[in-house]
Coordinates of C-alpha atoms in Angstrom, one line a residue:
Chain A
X1 CA 0.0 0.2 0.1
X2 CA 3.0 2.1 -0.7
X3 CA 1.5 4.3 -3.2
X4 CA -1.9 4.9 -1.3
X5 CA 0.3 5.9 1.5
X6 CA 1.6 8.5 -0.8
X7 CA -1.4 9.4 -2.2
X8 CA -2.7 10.5 1.2
X9 CA 0.3 12.4 2.0
X10 CA -0.3 14.5 -1.1
X11 CA -4.2 14.8 0.2
X12 CA -2.7 16.0 3.3
X13 CA -0.6 18.7 1.2
X14 CA -3.5 19.7 -0.8
X15 CA -5.8 20.2 2.2
X16 CA -3.4 22.2 4.5
X17 CA -2.2 24.6 2.0
X18 CA -5.2 25.3 -0.6
X19 CA -8.7 25.9 0.3
X20 CA -11.3 24.5 -1.5
X21 CA -12.5 26.5 -4.5
X22 CA -16.3 27.2 -3.3
X23 CA -15.0 28.2 -0.2
X24 CA -12.4 30.7 -1.8
X25 CA -15.4 31.9 -4.1
X26 CA -17.6 32.5 -1.2
X27 CA -14.8 34.8 0.3
X28 CA -14.5 36.7 -2.5
X29 CA -18.2 37.2 -2.8
X30 CA -18.3 38.4 0.9
X31 CA -15.1 40.6 0.2
X32 CA -17.3 42.4 -2.7
X33 CA -20.1 43.2 -0.3
X34 CA -18.4 44.3 2.8
X35 CA -17.9 48.4 3.2
X36 CA -15.0 49.9 1.8
X37 CA -12.6 51.0 3.9
X38 CA -13.9 48.8 6.8
X39 CA -12.3 46.5 9.0
X40 CA -14.3 43.7 7.4
X41 CA -13.1 44.0 4.0
X42 CA -9.7 44.8 5.2
X43 CA -9.6 41.4 6.8
X44 CA -11.1 39.5 4.0
X45 CA -8.4 41.2 1.8
X46 CA -5.7 39.6 3.8
X47 CA -7.8 36.5 4.2
X48 CA -7.6 36.2 0.3
X49 CA -4.0 37.1 0.1
X50 CA -3.2 34.6 2.4
X51 CA -5.1 32.1 0.9
X52 CA -3.4 32.9 -2.6
X53 CA 0.4 33.1 -1.0
X54 CA -0.3 29.7 1.2
X55 CA -1.2 28.1 -2.2
X56 CA 1.6 29.4 -4.2
X57 CA 4.4 29.0 -1.4
X58 CA 2.6 25.3 -0.6
X59 CA 2.7 26.5 3.2
X60 CA -0.1 25.7 5.6
X61 CA -2.6 28.6 5.2
X62 CA -3.3 28.5 9.0
X63 CA -0.6 27.4 11.4
X64 CA -3.3 25.4 13.1
X65 CA -3.3 22.2 10.9
X66 CA -6.1 20.9 13.3
X67 CA -7.2 17.3 13.9
X68 CA -7.1 15.3 10.9
X69 CA -10.8 13.8 10.2
X70 CA -11.0 11.0 8.1
X71 CA -14.2 9.9 6.1
X72 CA -13.5 6.5 4.3
X73 CA -15.7 4.7 1.9
X74 CA -14.0 1.3 1.4
X75 CA -15.1 -1.1 -1.0
X76 CA -16.2 -4.6 -0.1
X77 CA -12.8 -6.7 0.8
X78 CA -10.5 -3.8 1.4
X79 CA -9.0 -4.2 5.0
X80 CA -9.7 -1.0 7.3
X81 CA -7.0 -2.3 9.5
X82 CA -5.0 -1.8 6.5
X83 CA -6.2 1.2 5.8
X84 CA -5.8 2.5 9.1
X85 CA -2.0 1.6 9.3
X86 CA -1.6 3.4 6.0
X87 CA -3.2 6.4 6.8
X88 CA -1.5 6.8 10.6
X89 CA 1.9 6.4 8.4
X90 CA 0.9 9.0 6.0
X91 CA 0.2 11.5 9.1
X92 CA 3.7 10.8 10.4
X93 CA 5.0 11.7 6.8
X94 CA 3.0 14.5 6.0
X95 CA 3.6 16.1 9.6
X96 CA 7.3 16.0 8.6
X97 CA 7.0 17.0 5.1
X98 CA 4.9 19.6 4.6
X99 CA 5.5 20.7 7.9
X100 CA 2.3 20.3 9.7
X101 CA 1.7 21.4 13.2
X102 CA 2.2 18.7 15.6
X103 CA -1.0 18.4 17.6
X104 CA -1.4 15.3 19.3
X105 CA -0.8 15.9 23.1
X106 CA -1.0 12.8 25.4
X107 CA -3.9 13.5 28.2
X108 CA -2.0 11.8 31.0
X109 CA 1.9 12.9 30.4
X110 CA 0.9 16.1 28.5
X111 CA 3.8 15.3 26.0
X112 CA 3.3 15.9 22.5
X113 CA 3.7 13.1 20.3
X114 CA 5.3 15.1 17.6
X115 CA 3.8 13.4 14.8
X116 CA -0.1 13.9 14.8
X117 CA -0.6 10.3 15.6
X118 CA -1.8 9.0 19.1
X119 CA -5.1 7.5 20.7
X120 CA -7.8 8.2 18.8
X121 CA -5.6 10.8 16.6
X122 CA -6.4 11.1 13.6
X123 CA -10.1 10.8 13.8
X124 CA -11.3 7.8 11.4
X125 CA -14.5 6.7 10.3
X126 CA -15.1 3.9 7.7
X127 CA -18.1 2.9 5.6
X128 CA -18.1 0.3 3.4
X129 CA -19.5 0.7 -0.5
X130 CA -20.6 -0.9 -3.7
X131 CA -18.3 -1.3 -6.5
X132 CA -14.3 -0.7 -6.7
X133 CA -13.7 2.8 -5.7
X134 CA -11.9 4.0 -2.3
X135 CA -13.1 7.3 -1.5
X136 CA -11.0 9.0 1.3
X137 CA -12.2 12.5 2.3
X138 CA -10.1 14.5 4.5
X139 CA -11.0 17.5 6.9
X140 CA -8.5 19.3 8.7
X141 CA -10.4 21.0 11.5
X142 CA -9.1 23.6 13.4
X143 CA -9.2 23.9 17.3
X144 CA -10.4 27.5 17.7
X145 CA -13.5 26.7 15.7
X146 CA -13.8 23.2 17.2
X147 CA -14.0 24.8 21.0
X148 CA -17.0 26.8 20.0
X149 CA -19.4 24.0 18.8
X150 CA -22.3 23.4 21.0
X151 CA -25.1 20.7 21.8
X152 CA -28.8 21.8 22.7
X153 CA -31.2 19.4 24.1
X154 CA -35.1 20.1 23.3
X155 CA -37.0 21.6 24.5
X156 CA -35.1 24.5 26.1
X157 CA -37.3 26.9 28.0
X158 CA -34.6 29.7 28.2
X159 CA -35.1 30.2 24.3
X160 CA -38.5 29.3 24.2
X161 CA -37.0 26.5 21.7
X162 CA -39.5 23.4 21.3
X163 CA -39.2 20.4 19.6
X164 CA -39.5 21.5 15.9
X165 CA -37.3 23.3 13.1
X166 CA -38.0 26.7 14.9
X167 CA -36.7 25.4 18.0
X168 CA -33.6 24.4 15.8
X169 CA -33.4 27.7 14.6
X170 CA -33.6 29.2 18.1
X171 CA -30.6 27.3 19.3
X172 CA -28.3 28.3 16.0
X173 CA -29.0 31.5 16.3
X174 CA -28.2 31.4 20.1
X175 CA -25.2 29.6 19.3
X176 CA -24.0 32.1 17.0
X177 CA -24.5 35.0 19.0
X178 CA -22.8 33.3 22.2
X179 CA -19.5 32.6 20.5
X180 CA -19.1 35.9 18.5
X181 CA -16.1 36.2 16.5
X182 CA -14.2 33.9 18.6
X183 CA -13.5 30.9 16.3
X184 CA -12.5 33.1 13.2
X185 CA -15.9 33.9 11.3
X186 CA -17.2 34.0 8.4
X187 CA -18.1 30.7 9.5
X188 CA -19.6 27.6 8.1
X189 CA -22.3 26.0 10.4
X190 CA -22.9 22.1 10.3
X191 CA -25.9 21.2 12.2
X192 CA -27.0 17.6 13.0
X193 CA -30.4 16.9 14.5
X194 CA -31.3 13.1 15.8
X195 CA -31.6 10.6 18.9
X196 CA -28.4 10.5 20.7
X197 CA -25.4 12.8 21.7
X198 CA -22.6 10.9 19.8
X199 CA -24.8 10.8 16.7
X200 CA -25.4 14.6 16.2
X201 CA -21.8 15.7 16.6
X202 CA -20.9 13.5 13.9
X203 CA -23.6 14.0 11.7
X204 CA -23.1 18.2 12.5
X205 CA -19.4 17.7 11.6
X206 CA -20.3 15.4 8.3
X207 CA -22.2 18.6 7.0
X208 CA -19.1 20.6 7.0
X209 CA -18.0 18.6 4.0
X210 CA -20.7 19.5 1.9
X211 CA -20.0 22.3 -0.6
X212 CA -21.1 25.9 0.0
X213 CA -23.6 25.8 -2.9
X214 CA -24.8 22.1 -2.1
X215 CA -28.8 22.6 -1.7
X216 CA -30.3 20.4 0.9
X217 CA -32.8 17.8 -0.9
X218 CA -35.6 18.1 1.9
X219 CA -37.1 21.3 1.1
X220 CA -38.2 22.2 4.3
X221 CA -34.7 21.8 5.6
X222 CA -33.1 23.7 2.4
X223 CA -35.4 26.5 3.5
X224 CA -34.3 26.9 6.9
X225 CA -30.5 26.6 6.1
X226 CA -31.1 29.6 3.7
X227 CA -32.9 31.6 6.0
X228 CA -30.5 31.0 9.1
X229 CA -27.7 32.2 6.7
X230 CA -29.6 35.5 6.2
X231 CA -30.5 35.8 9.6
X232 CA -26.9 35.0 11.1
X233 CA -25.4 37.7 8.5
X234 CA -27.9 40.3 10.0
X235 CA -26.4 39.8 13.3
X236 CA -23.4 42.3 12.6
X237 CA -20.8 40.4 13.9
X238 CA -19.2 40.2 10.8
X239 CA -15.6 38.7 9.5
X240 CA -13.3 37.8 12.6
X241 CA -15.8 39.6 14.9
X242 CA -15.1 43.0 13.6
X243 CA -18.3 44.1 12.7
X244 CA -19.9 43.6 9.2
X245 CA -22.1 41.8 7.1
X246 CA -20.6 38.4 6.5
X247 CA -20.4 36.1 9.9
X248 CA -21.2 32.8 8.1
X249 CA -20.6 31.4 4.5
X250 CA -22.8 28.8 4.7
X251 CA -25.5 27.0 7.2
X252 CA -25.9 22.9 6.5
X253 CA -28.4 20.9 8.4
X254 CA -28.6 17.0 8.7
X255 CA -31.2 15.0 9.9
X256 CA -31.6 11.7 11.5
X257 CA -34.8 10.0 13.2
X258 CA -35.0 10.9 16.9
X259 CA -36.2 9.0 20.0
X260 CA -39.8 9.9 21.1
X261 CA -38.1 11.5 24.2
X262 CA -35.1 12.8 22.8
X263 CA -34.5 15.8 20.5
X264 CA -30.7 16.7 20.3
X265 CA -29.3 19.7 18.1
X266 CA -25.4 19.8 17.7
X267 CA -23.8 22.6 16.2
X268 CA -20.1 22.3 14.6
X269 CA -18.5 25.2 13.6
X270 CA -15.6 25.8 11.0
X271 CA -13.6 28.8 10.6
X272 CA -13.7 30.4 7.3
X273 CA -10.5 28.2 6.7
X274 CA -12.9 24.9 5.9
X275 CA -10.3 22.7 4.7
X276 CA -11.2 19.6 3.0
X277 CA -10.4 17.3 0.1
X278 CA -11.1 13.9 -1.4
X279 CA -8.7 11.5 -2.8
X280 CA -10.2 8.9 -5.3
X281 CA -8.2 5.4 -5.5
Chain B
X1 CA 14.6 54.9 26.1
X2 CA 13.2 52.8 23.2
X3 CA 16.9 51.9 22.7
X4 CA 17.5 51.1 26.2
X5 CA 14.7 48.6 26.4
X6 CA 15.7 47.0 23.0
X7 CA 19.0 46.3 23.9
X8 CA 18.1 45.1 27.8
X9 CA 16.8 42.0 25.8
X10 CA 18.9 39.2 26.9
X11 CA 19.7 35.5 25.3
X12 CA 20.7 33.4 28.1
X13 CA 19.6 30.3 26.5
X14 CA 21.5 30.3 23.5
X15 CA 24.3 32.6 24.6
X16 CA 24.2 34.0 21.1
X17 CA 24.3 37.8 20.3
X18 CA 21.6 38.6 18.0
X19 CA 21.9 41.9 16.1
X20 CA 19.1 44.3 17.1
X21 CA 17.9 46.9 14.9
X22 CA 18.3 50.3 17.3
X23 CA 16.3 52.8 15.9
X24 CA 16.1 56.1 17.4
X25 CA 12.5 56.8 16.5
X26 CA 9.4 57.6 18.3
X27 CA 7.3 54.4 19.4
X28 CA 4.1 55.3 17.7
X29 CA 3.8 57.2 14.3
X30 CA 1.3 57.8 11.9
X31 CA 2.0 56.6 8.5
X32 CA 2.1 59.2 5.9
X33 CA 0.5 57.1 3.2
X34 CA -2.4 55.4 5.1
X35 CA -4.9 57.9 7.1
X36 CA -5.7 55.6 9.9
X37 CA -2.6 53.1 10.3
X38 CA -0.4 53.9 13.0
X39 CA 3.1 52.2 13.1
X40 CA 4.2 50.5 16.5
X41 CA 8.0 50.3 17.3
X42 CA 8.4 48.2 20.4
X43 CA 9.1 48.5 23.1
X44 CA 6.0 50.6 24.3
X45 CA 5.6 52.9 27.2
X46 CA 2.4 53.1 29.2
X47 CA 2.2 56.7 27.4
X48 CA 2.6 55.3 24.2
X49 CA -0.2 52.8 24.9
X50 CA -2.6 55.5 25.6
X51 CA -2.0 56.9 22.5
X52 CA -3.9 53.7 21.1
X53 CA -7.7 53.9 20.3
X54 CA -10.0 51.2 19.6
X55 CA -10.4 51.1 15.6
X56 CA -6.6 52.0 14.9
X57 CA -5.2 50.0 12.4
X58 CA -1.5 49.4 13.1
X59 CA 1.6 47.9 11.8
X60 CA 4.0 46.3 14.4
X61 CA 7.7 46.5 14.1
X62 CA 10.4 45.0 16.8
X63 CA 10.6 42.1 19.2
X64 CA 7.7 40.4 20.3
X65 CA 7.0 36.8 22.3
X66 CA 4.7 34.2 21.4
X67 CA 2.7 32.5 24.5
X68 CA -0.3 30.1 24.6
X69 CA -2.0 27.9 26.9
X70 CA 1.2 26.2 28.6
X71 CA 3.3 29.6 28.9
X72 CA 0.2 31.3 30.7
X73 CA -0.3 28.4 33.1
X74 CA 3.2 28.7 33.9
X75 CA 3.8 32.2 34.6
X76 CA 0.8 32.3 36.3
X77 CA 1.2 29.3 38.8
X78 CA 5.1 29.0 38.7
X79 CA 5.6 32.8 38.9
X80 CA 9.2 32.6 37.4
X81 CA 10.9 35.8 38.1
X82 CA 12.1 38.3 35.4
X83 CA 15.6 37.0 35.6
X84 CA 14.4 33.8 35.1
X85 CA 13.0 34.3 31.7
X86 CA 15.5 34.6 29.0
X87 CA 13.7 37.5 27.5
X88 CA 12.8 41.1 28.8
X89 CA 8.8 40.9 28.8
X90 CA 8.5 44.4 29.7
X91 CA 7.1 47.0 27.1
X92 CA 7.0 44.2 24.7
X93 CA 4.0 42.5 22.9
X94 CA 2.7 38.6 23.6
X95 CA 1.4 36.8 20.8
X96 CA -1.2 34.2 21.4
X97 CA 0.3 32.0 18.7
X98 CA 1.6 28.3 18.2
X99 CA 3.6 28.4 15.1
X100 CA 4.7 26.2 12.7
X101 CA 8.6 26.3 12.9
X102 CA 11.4 24.3 11.1
X103 CA 14.5 23.5 12.5
X104 CA 17.3 24.2 10.0
X105 CA 21.4 23.8 10.3
X106 CA 21.7 27.5 11.2
X107 CA 18.4 28.2 13.4
X108 CA 14.9 28.3 12.7
X109 CA 12.5 29.0 9.9
X110 CA 9.0 30.3 10.2
X111 CA 6.6 28.6 8.1
X112 CA 3.1 29.4 9.4
X113 CA 2.3 31.7 12.1
X114 CA -1.2 33.2 12.7
X115 CA -3.1 33.9 16.3
X116 CA -4.8 31.4 18.2
X117 CA -8.2 32.2 20.2
X118 CA -7.4 34.6 23.2
X119 CA -10.4 34.0 25.4
X120 CA -8.6 30.7 26.7
X121 CA -6.1 32.2 28.4
X122 CA -8.4 34.9 30.0
X123 CA -8.2 33.9 33.2
X124 CA -4.2 34.1 33.6
X125 CA -3.8 37.4 31.4
X126 CA -4.7 40.1 33.9
X127 CA -1.8 39.0 36.3
X128 CA 0.7 38.6 33.5
X129 CA 0.0 42.0 32.5
X130 CA 0.6 43.5 35.5
X131 CA 3.7 41.0 36.6
X132 CA 5.4 41.4 33.7
X133 CA 4.8 44.5 32.0
X134 CA 3.3 43.7 29.0
X135 CA 2.1 46.2 26.9
X136 CA 0.5 44.5 24.3
X137 CA -1.6 41.5 23.6
X138 CA -1.7 40.1 20.1
X139 CA -4.6 37.6 19.3
X140 CA -8.0 36.9 17.9
X141 CA -11.6 36.7 19.3
X142 CA -10.8 39.5 22.0
X143 CA -10.7 39.1 25.6
X144 CA -13.1 39.3 28.7
X145 CA -13.8 42.1 31.3
X146 CA -11.1 41.1 33.6
X147 CA -8.5 41.5 31.2
X148 CA -9.9 44.9 29.8
X149 CA -9.9 46.0 33.4
X150 CA -6.0 45.0 33.7
X151 CA -5.3 46.9 30.4
X152 CA -6.7 50.0 31.8
X153 CA -4.9 49.7 35.0
X154 CA -1.3 48.7 33.8
X155 CA -1.5 50.4 30.4
X156 CA -1.9 47.4 27.5
X157 CA -3.6 47.1 24.6
X158 CA -5.5 44.1 22.4
X159 CA -4.3 44.1 19.0
X160 CA -6.4 42.0 16.9
X161 CA -4.8 40.6 13.8
X162 CA -6.3 38.2 11.1
X163 CA -7.1 34.6 12.3
X164 CA -6.0 32.1 10.0
X165 CA -4.0 34.1 7.7
X166 CA -1.0 32.3 9.0
X167 CA 1.5 32.1 5.8
X168 CA 0.8 36.2 5.1
X169 CA 1.6 36.8 8.9
X170 CA 4.5 34.6 8.8
X171 CA 6.3 36.7 5.9
X172 CA 5.7 39.6 8.4
X173 CA 8.1 38.0 10.7
X174 CA 11.7 38.3 9.6
X175 CA 13.6 36.3 12.2
X176 CA 12.9 33.5 14.5
X177 CA 15.6 34.6 17.3
X178 CA 15.3 32.3 20.0
X179 CA 12.8 30.0 22.1
X180 CA 12.4 29.3 25.5
X181 CA 10.7 26.1 26.8
X182 CA 10.8 24.2 23.5
X183 CA 11.9 21.0 25.0
X184 CA 9.4 21.0 27.9
X185 CA 6.3 22.5 26.3
X186 CA 6.6 21.5 22.5
X187 CA 6.7 24.0 19.2
X188 CA 3.3 25.0 19.7
X189 CA 3.5 26.0 23.3
X190 CA 7.0 27.2 23.8
X191 CA 8.0 31.1 24.0
X192 CA 9.3 32.1 20.9
X193 CA 11.2 35.6 20.7
X194 CA 10.4 36.9 17.1
X195 CA 11.3 40.0 15.0
X196 CA 8.6 41.3 13.2
X197 CA 8.1 44.2 10.5
X198 CA 5.0 45.6 9.6
X199 CA 2.8 43.0 11.3
X200 CA -0.8 44.1 10.9
X201 CA -3.4 44.5 13.7
X202 CA -6.3 46.3 14.7
X203 CA -6.6 47.7 18.2
X204 CA -10.1 46.2 19.7
X205 CA -9.5 46.7 23.4
X206 CA -7.6 49.8 24.6
X207 CA -6.1 51.1 27.9
X208 CA -9.3 53.4 28.1
X209 CA -11.4 50.6 28.8
X210 CA -13.2 50.4 25.5
X211 CA -14.0 47.1 23.8
X212 CA -15.0 46.7 20.1
X213 CA -16.0 43.3 20.9
X214 CA -18.2 44.0 24.0
X215 CA -20.1 46.9 21.8
X216 CA -20.6 44.3 18.9
X217 CA -21.7 41.5 21.4
X218 CA -24.4 44.2 22.8
X219 CA -25.6 45.0 19.5
X220 CA -26.0 41.6 18.3
X221 CA -27.7 40.4 21.2
X222 CA -30.2 43.2 20.5
X223 CA -31.0 41.9 16.9
X224 CA -31.0 38.3 18.3
X225 CA -33.7 39.3 20.9
X226 CA -35.7 40.6 17.7
X227 CA -35.2 37.6 15.6
X228 CA -36.5 35.5 18.5
X229 CA -39.2 37.9 19.4
X230 CA -38.5 37.7 23.2

């Protein structure tokens, strides 16, 4: 699996040093609408310049190269254990070569492993698929925005949030207002709704893999995604919290069935540097 | 004054003598081209800091140090005396940053260096500002009420730079001069002594007790109340 290992190293390089075109386009559009001479416009200008510089000089566009999160779709018959080994080996090589910032810290000894590998690090999700194509999606998730994610349990009296999509809307607006500019806006928000805590956090993070222009196939969810984006951008928090028209670039919601007694809403936040990429093998 | 403080920075760790640009110029000046942009030449005095206001766009020149979670915890609980720290922190800027730096044969090369979220070290910062004479914090996201009070009391400002713009900002760092606690804390958490030139930031918390973050938070909550009809 030597070639695959090198392919994953290159995937790391691409994801760490260049932003997906849809995100860059959304930032350009945001830059165009911010007021001339404003701090918001100045900040987006520097962000765009940074994206160009990082790509051209092949350097990580953010020094926090984050927690690597892999979503692997493997054809029947390909060993997940072998894939896991290969990904871990590629992570070590990528950390040294690109270089990435070593981010894996031992809970007991507080020692940084130095190579971005450790217990549950990187994060790996596998799913078996039909056909012969191996698909490896990688998100490099910065910690600043990871820290501001939140989980709500409905109903929530303080917000007058019931167990319905209106309740979800109230939670999302509250969450953004609470965190203000602390996680590098403009944000991309991933929201997961469902029965269990672990399921909704995973679902909300998966939403961050969707392209900015991606439209939800469930029309009532698609409507609320659009409405929330508009409302979040009316809050005035703006790029990096400097004030302005662009607090979010996208809102993406995923739903699972829930238990009659449970209604969990989880919000995963990505900073503007929504680093994701795909390797098809 | 400026020269004296600059040359006071010592290098106990490596023992090497770094060449420090000694410039006889005022600590803060307005840039002729940009109307709003102010130039900061480190180190700063309390008087210099009082001249900075929320909304000022600044470009920073001189020596700064990095420090994030572990350095803050260490300074707060272990309280090392100034002589135990290899760099003179008084009058300088503390940059909330865990950079990517590559070790080379003749030192270190900066690869990527943007700000980290400042609020995480909020509970330590007021004491560190007053104990070590820090005049500026570079970070992102802003800080809380206690830090704002300490900034007013001691003469310190919060300089908000561009989160995530780490390649761009790394290019404003001209030299990695030295490092403290690298072995113990690791690359992201060590205290790096850096020379910056034209490093951009916006003053979002000043020494007069004003905070842009507080204002925006207040306004956005009003809008939220309207959206939720509460």
